[in-house]
Tab-separated table of C-alpha atoms in Angstrom:
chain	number	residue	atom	x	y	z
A	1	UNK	CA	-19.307	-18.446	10.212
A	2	UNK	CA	-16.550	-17.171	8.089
A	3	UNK	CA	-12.993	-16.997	9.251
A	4	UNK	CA	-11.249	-14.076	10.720
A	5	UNK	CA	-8.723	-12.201	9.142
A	6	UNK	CA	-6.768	-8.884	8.795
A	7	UNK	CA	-6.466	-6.339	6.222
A	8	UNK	CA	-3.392	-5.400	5.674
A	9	UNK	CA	-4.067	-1.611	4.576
A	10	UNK	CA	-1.194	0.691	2.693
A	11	UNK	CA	-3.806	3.673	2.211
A	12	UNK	CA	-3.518	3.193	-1.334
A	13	UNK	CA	-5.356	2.026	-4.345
A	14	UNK	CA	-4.593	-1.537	-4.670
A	15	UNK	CA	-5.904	-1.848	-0.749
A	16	UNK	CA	-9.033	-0.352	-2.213
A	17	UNK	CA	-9.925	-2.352	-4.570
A	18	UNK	CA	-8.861	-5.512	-2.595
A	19	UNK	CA	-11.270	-4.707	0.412
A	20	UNK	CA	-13.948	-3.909	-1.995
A	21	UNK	CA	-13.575	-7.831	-3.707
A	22	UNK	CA	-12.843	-9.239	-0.098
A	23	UNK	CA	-16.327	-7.485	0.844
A	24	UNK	CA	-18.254	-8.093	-1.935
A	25	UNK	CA	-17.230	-11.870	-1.909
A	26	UNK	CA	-18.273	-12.078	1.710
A	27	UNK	CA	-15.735	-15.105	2.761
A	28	UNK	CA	-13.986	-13.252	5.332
A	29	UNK	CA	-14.911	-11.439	8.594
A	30	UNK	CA	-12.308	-8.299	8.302
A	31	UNK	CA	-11.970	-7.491	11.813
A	32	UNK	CA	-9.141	-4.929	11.605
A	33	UNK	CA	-6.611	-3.031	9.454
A	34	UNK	CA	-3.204	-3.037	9.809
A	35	UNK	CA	-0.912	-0.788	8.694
A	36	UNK	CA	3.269	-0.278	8.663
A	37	UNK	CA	4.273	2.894	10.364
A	38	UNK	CA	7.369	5.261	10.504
A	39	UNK	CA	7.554	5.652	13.983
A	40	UNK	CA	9.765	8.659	13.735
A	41	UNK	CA	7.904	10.275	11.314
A	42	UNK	CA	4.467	8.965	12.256
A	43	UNK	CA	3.295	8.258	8.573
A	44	UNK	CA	2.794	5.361	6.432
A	45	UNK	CA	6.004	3.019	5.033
A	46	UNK	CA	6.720	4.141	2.014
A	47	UNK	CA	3.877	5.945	0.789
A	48	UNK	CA	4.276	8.531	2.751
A	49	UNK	CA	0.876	9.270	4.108
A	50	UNK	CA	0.642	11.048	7.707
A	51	UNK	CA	-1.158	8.926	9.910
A	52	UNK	CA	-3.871	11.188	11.133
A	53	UNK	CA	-5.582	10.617	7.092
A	54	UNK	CA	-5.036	7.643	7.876
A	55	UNK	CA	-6.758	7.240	11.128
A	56	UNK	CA	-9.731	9.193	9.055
A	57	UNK	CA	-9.596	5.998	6.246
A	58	UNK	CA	-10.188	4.073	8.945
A	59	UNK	CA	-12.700	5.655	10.630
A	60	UNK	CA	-14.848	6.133	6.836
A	61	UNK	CA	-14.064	2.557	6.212
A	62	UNK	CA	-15.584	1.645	9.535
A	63	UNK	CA	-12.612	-0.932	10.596
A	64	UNK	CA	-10.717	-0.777	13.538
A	65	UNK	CA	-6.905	0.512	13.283
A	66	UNK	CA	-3.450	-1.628	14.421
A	67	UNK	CA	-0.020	0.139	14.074
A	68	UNK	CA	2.734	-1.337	13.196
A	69	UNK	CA	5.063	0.585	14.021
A	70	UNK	CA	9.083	0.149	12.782
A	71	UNK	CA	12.134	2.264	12.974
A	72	UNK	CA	13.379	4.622	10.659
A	73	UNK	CA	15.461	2.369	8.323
A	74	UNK	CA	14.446	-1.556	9.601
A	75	UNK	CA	16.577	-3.649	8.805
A	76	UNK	CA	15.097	-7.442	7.202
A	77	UNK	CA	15.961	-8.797	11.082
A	78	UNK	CA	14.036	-6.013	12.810
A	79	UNK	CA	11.410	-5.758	10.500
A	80	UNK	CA	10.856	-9.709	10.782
A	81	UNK	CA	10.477	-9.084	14.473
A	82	UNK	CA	7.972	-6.872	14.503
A	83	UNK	CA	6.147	-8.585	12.419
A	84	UNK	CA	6.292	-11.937	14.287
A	85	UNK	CA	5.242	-10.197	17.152
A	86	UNK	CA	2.314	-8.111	15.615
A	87	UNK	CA	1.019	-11.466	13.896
A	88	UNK	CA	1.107	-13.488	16.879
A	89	UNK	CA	-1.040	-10.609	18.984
A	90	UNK	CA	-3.320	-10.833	15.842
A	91	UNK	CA	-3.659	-14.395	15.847
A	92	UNK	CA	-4.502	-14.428	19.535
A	93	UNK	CA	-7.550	-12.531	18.795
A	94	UNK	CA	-8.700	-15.473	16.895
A	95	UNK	CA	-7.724	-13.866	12.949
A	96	UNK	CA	-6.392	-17.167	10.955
A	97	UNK	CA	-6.174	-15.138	7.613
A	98	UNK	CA	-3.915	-12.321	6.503
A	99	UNK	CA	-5.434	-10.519	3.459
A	100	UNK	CA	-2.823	-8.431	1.026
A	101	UNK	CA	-3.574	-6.419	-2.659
A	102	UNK	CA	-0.144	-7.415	-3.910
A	103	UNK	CA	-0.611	-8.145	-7.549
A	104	UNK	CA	1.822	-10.431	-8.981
A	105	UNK	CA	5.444	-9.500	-7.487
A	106	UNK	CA	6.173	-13.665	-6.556
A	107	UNK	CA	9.079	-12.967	-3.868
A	108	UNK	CA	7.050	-10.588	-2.146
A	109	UNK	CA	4.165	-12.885	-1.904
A	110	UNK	CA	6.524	-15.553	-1.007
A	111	UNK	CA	8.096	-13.829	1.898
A	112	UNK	CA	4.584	-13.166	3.371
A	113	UNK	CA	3.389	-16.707	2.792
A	114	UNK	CA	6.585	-17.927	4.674
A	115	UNK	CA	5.926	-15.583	7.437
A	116	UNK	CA	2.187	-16.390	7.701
A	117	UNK	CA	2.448	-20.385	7.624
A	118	UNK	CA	5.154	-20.372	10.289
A	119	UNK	CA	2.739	-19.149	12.588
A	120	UNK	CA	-0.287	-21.112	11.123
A	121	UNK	CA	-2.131	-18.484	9.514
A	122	UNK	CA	-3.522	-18.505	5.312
A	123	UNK	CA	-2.142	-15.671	3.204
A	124	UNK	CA	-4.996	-14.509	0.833
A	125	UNK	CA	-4.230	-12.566	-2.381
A	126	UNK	CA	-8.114	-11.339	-3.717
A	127	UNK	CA	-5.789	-9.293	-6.965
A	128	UNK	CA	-3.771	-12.136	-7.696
A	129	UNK	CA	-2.012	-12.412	-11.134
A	130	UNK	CA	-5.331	-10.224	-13.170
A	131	UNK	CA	-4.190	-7.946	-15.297
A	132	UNK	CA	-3.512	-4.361	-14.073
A	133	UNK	CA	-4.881	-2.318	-16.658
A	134	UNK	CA	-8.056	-3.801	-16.390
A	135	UNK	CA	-7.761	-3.539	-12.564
A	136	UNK	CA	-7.066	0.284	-12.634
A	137	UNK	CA	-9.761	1.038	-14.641
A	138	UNK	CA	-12.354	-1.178	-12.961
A	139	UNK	CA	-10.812	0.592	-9.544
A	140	UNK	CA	-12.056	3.899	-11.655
A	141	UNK	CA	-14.767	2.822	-12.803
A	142	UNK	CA	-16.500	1.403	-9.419
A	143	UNK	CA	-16.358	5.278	-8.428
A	144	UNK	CA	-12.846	5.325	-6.312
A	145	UNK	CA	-10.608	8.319	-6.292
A	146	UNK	CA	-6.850	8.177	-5.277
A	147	UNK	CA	-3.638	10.970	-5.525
A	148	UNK	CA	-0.346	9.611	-6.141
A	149	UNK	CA	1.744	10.421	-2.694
A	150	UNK	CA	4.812	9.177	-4.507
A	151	UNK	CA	7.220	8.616	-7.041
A	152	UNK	CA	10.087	6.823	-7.744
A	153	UNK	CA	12.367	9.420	-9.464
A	154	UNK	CA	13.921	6.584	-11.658
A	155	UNK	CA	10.723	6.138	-13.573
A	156	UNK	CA	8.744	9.407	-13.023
A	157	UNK	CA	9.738	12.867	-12.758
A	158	UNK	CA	8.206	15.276	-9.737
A	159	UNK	CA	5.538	16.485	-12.087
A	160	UNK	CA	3.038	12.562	-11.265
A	161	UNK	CA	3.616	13.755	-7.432
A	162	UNK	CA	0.320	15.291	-6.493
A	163	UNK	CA	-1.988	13.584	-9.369
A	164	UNK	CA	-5.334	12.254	-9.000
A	165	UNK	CA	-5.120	9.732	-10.734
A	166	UNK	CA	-7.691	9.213	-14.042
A	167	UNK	CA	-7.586	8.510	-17.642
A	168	UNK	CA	-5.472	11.408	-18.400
A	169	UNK	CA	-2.595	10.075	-15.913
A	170	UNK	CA	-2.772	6.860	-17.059
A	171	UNK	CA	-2.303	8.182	-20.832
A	172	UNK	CA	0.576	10.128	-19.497
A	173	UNK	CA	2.076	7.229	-17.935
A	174	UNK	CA	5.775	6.189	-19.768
A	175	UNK	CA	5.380	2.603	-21.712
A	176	UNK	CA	7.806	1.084	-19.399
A	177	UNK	CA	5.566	1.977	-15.795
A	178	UNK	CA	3.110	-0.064	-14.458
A	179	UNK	CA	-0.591	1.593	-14.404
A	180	UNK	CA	-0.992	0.022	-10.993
A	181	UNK	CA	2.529	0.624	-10.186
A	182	UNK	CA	3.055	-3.138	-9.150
A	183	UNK	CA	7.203	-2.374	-9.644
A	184	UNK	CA	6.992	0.331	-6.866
A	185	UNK	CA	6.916	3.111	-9.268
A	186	UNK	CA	4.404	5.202	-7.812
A	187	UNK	CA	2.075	4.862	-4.436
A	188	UNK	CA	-1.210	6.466	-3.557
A	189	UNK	CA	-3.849	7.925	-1.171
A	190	UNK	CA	-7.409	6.341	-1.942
A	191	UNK	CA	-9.993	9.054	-0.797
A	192	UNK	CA	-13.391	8.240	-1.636
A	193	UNK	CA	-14.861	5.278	-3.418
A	194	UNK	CA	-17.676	2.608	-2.447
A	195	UNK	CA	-16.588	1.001	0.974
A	196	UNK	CA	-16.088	4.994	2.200
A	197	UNK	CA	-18.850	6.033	4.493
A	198	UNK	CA	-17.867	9.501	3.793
A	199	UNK	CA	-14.536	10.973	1.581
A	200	UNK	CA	-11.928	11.893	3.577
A	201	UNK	CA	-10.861	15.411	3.331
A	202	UNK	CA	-7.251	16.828	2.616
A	203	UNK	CA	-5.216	19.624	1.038
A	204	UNK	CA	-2.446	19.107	-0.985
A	205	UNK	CA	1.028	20.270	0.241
A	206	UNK	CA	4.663	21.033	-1.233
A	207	UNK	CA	6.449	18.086	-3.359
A	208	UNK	CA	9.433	17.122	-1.271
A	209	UNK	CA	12.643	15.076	-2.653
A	210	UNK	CA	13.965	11.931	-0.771
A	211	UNK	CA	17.205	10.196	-1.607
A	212	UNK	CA	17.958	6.640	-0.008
A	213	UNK	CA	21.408	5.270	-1.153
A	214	UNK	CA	22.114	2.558	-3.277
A	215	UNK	CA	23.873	-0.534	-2.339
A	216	UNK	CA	26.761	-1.103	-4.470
A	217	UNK	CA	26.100	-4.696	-6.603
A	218	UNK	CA	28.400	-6.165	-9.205
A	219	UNK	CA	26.585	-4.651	-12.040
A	220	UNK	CA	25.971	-0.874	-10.499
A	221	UNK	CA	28.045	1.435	-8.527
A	222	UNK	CA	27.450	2.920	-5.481
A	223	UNK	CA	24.469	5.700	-5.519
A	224	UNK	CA	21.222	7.075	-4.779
A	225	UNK	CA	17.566	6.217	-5.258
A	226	UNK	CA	15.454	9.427	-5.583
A	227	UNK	CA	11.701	9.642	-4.591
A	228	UNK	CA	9.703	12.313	-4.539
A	229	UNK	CA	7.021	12.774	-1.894
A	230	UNK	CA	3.674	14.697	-2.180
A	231	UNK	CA	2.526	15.867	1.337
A	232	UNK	CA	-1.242	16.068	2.125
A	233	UNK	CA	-2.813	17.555	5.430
């Protein structure tokens, strides 16, 4: 019997393409997705997704949901919290394996491992160090499709907001962005590939900016960072 884990879902490309491997590889019962919420706002962390798409991901993907839901602006404390909580309710259920499609940022990965073994549960990372232009294009070329939700405005412009994302994007793409967008340049909305029963249907809204300030360090001043935020329905 393989162990139990958790998926932990964004919505986005690299959480595609890790479920597919996880499912193909067959090592792991997935028992259940779980996914960081805006509780204000009811939509995803970061990428900006509203949660009713991705209650239909869910549904397509055939998973059950958990939300984990956080405050506007957590900070490391609170977010920590929830977390330890939310793991522990997981790990009653019998799950001893936390699955992530972080690619190769090593204080990220760290921070979860930490987290994980402090509780006795395995971290698994199925996109580990490979190279991300091979792993876009294999994402393409299994048959998934994905629009970019979100940009960071200090390496894109508002015009990647709203793009499905496909060879010409990726030629398009600036020398010094990742074509995964490992750095947290841009984030995504997969919509169809593989492990989809069915697509899951949307329309594309307006392009909104965000700006989040900047904590002063002893190399920058004080300031903004600027995102800008496609809206599907």
């Amino acid at each position: 019997m393989n162990p139990k884990a958790i998926f932990n879902w964004s919505s986005g490309k690299d959480s595609g393409l890790a479920l597919f491997k996880i499912i193909q590889e067959n090592k792991y019962e997935v028992t259940a997705l779980l996914t960081s919420i805006n509780k204000e706002f009811q939509r995803i962390s970061m990428h900006g997704v509203h949660v009713s798409l991705l209650e239909k991901q869910a549904e397509s993907l055939g998973f059950p949901l958990i939300k984990m839901e956080l405050p506007k602006e957590p900070s490391m404390e609170e977010y920590s919290a929830i977390m330890d909580k939310t793991m522990s309710r997981v790990k009653s259920m019998g799950v001893t394996a936390s699955i992530f499609g972080d690619i190769f940022l090593e204080d990220l990965r760290q921070y979860r491992e930490d987290q994980l073994n402090a509780i006795g549960m395995e971290a698994v990372f199925p996109l580990w160090k490979q190279n991300t232009t091979e792993l876009i294009h294999e994402f393409l070329n299994l048959g998934f499709k994905t629009i970019v939700t979100c940009v960071n405005g200090s390496y894109l412009d508002k015009s990647f907001a709203g793009r499905i994302i496909n060879q010409q994007f990726l030629d398009d793409l600036p020398e010094n962005v990742d074509p995964c967008g490992e750095n947290g340049e841009f984030h995504t909305f997969t919509f169809d590939g593989p492990i989809f029963k069915k697509p899951i249907l949307f329309e594309i809204g307006e392009t909104v900016k965000k700006t989040y300030p900047k904590p002063k360090t002893d190399s920058e001043e004080e300031g903004e960072y600027v995102f800008w935020f496609c809206d599907l329905k």
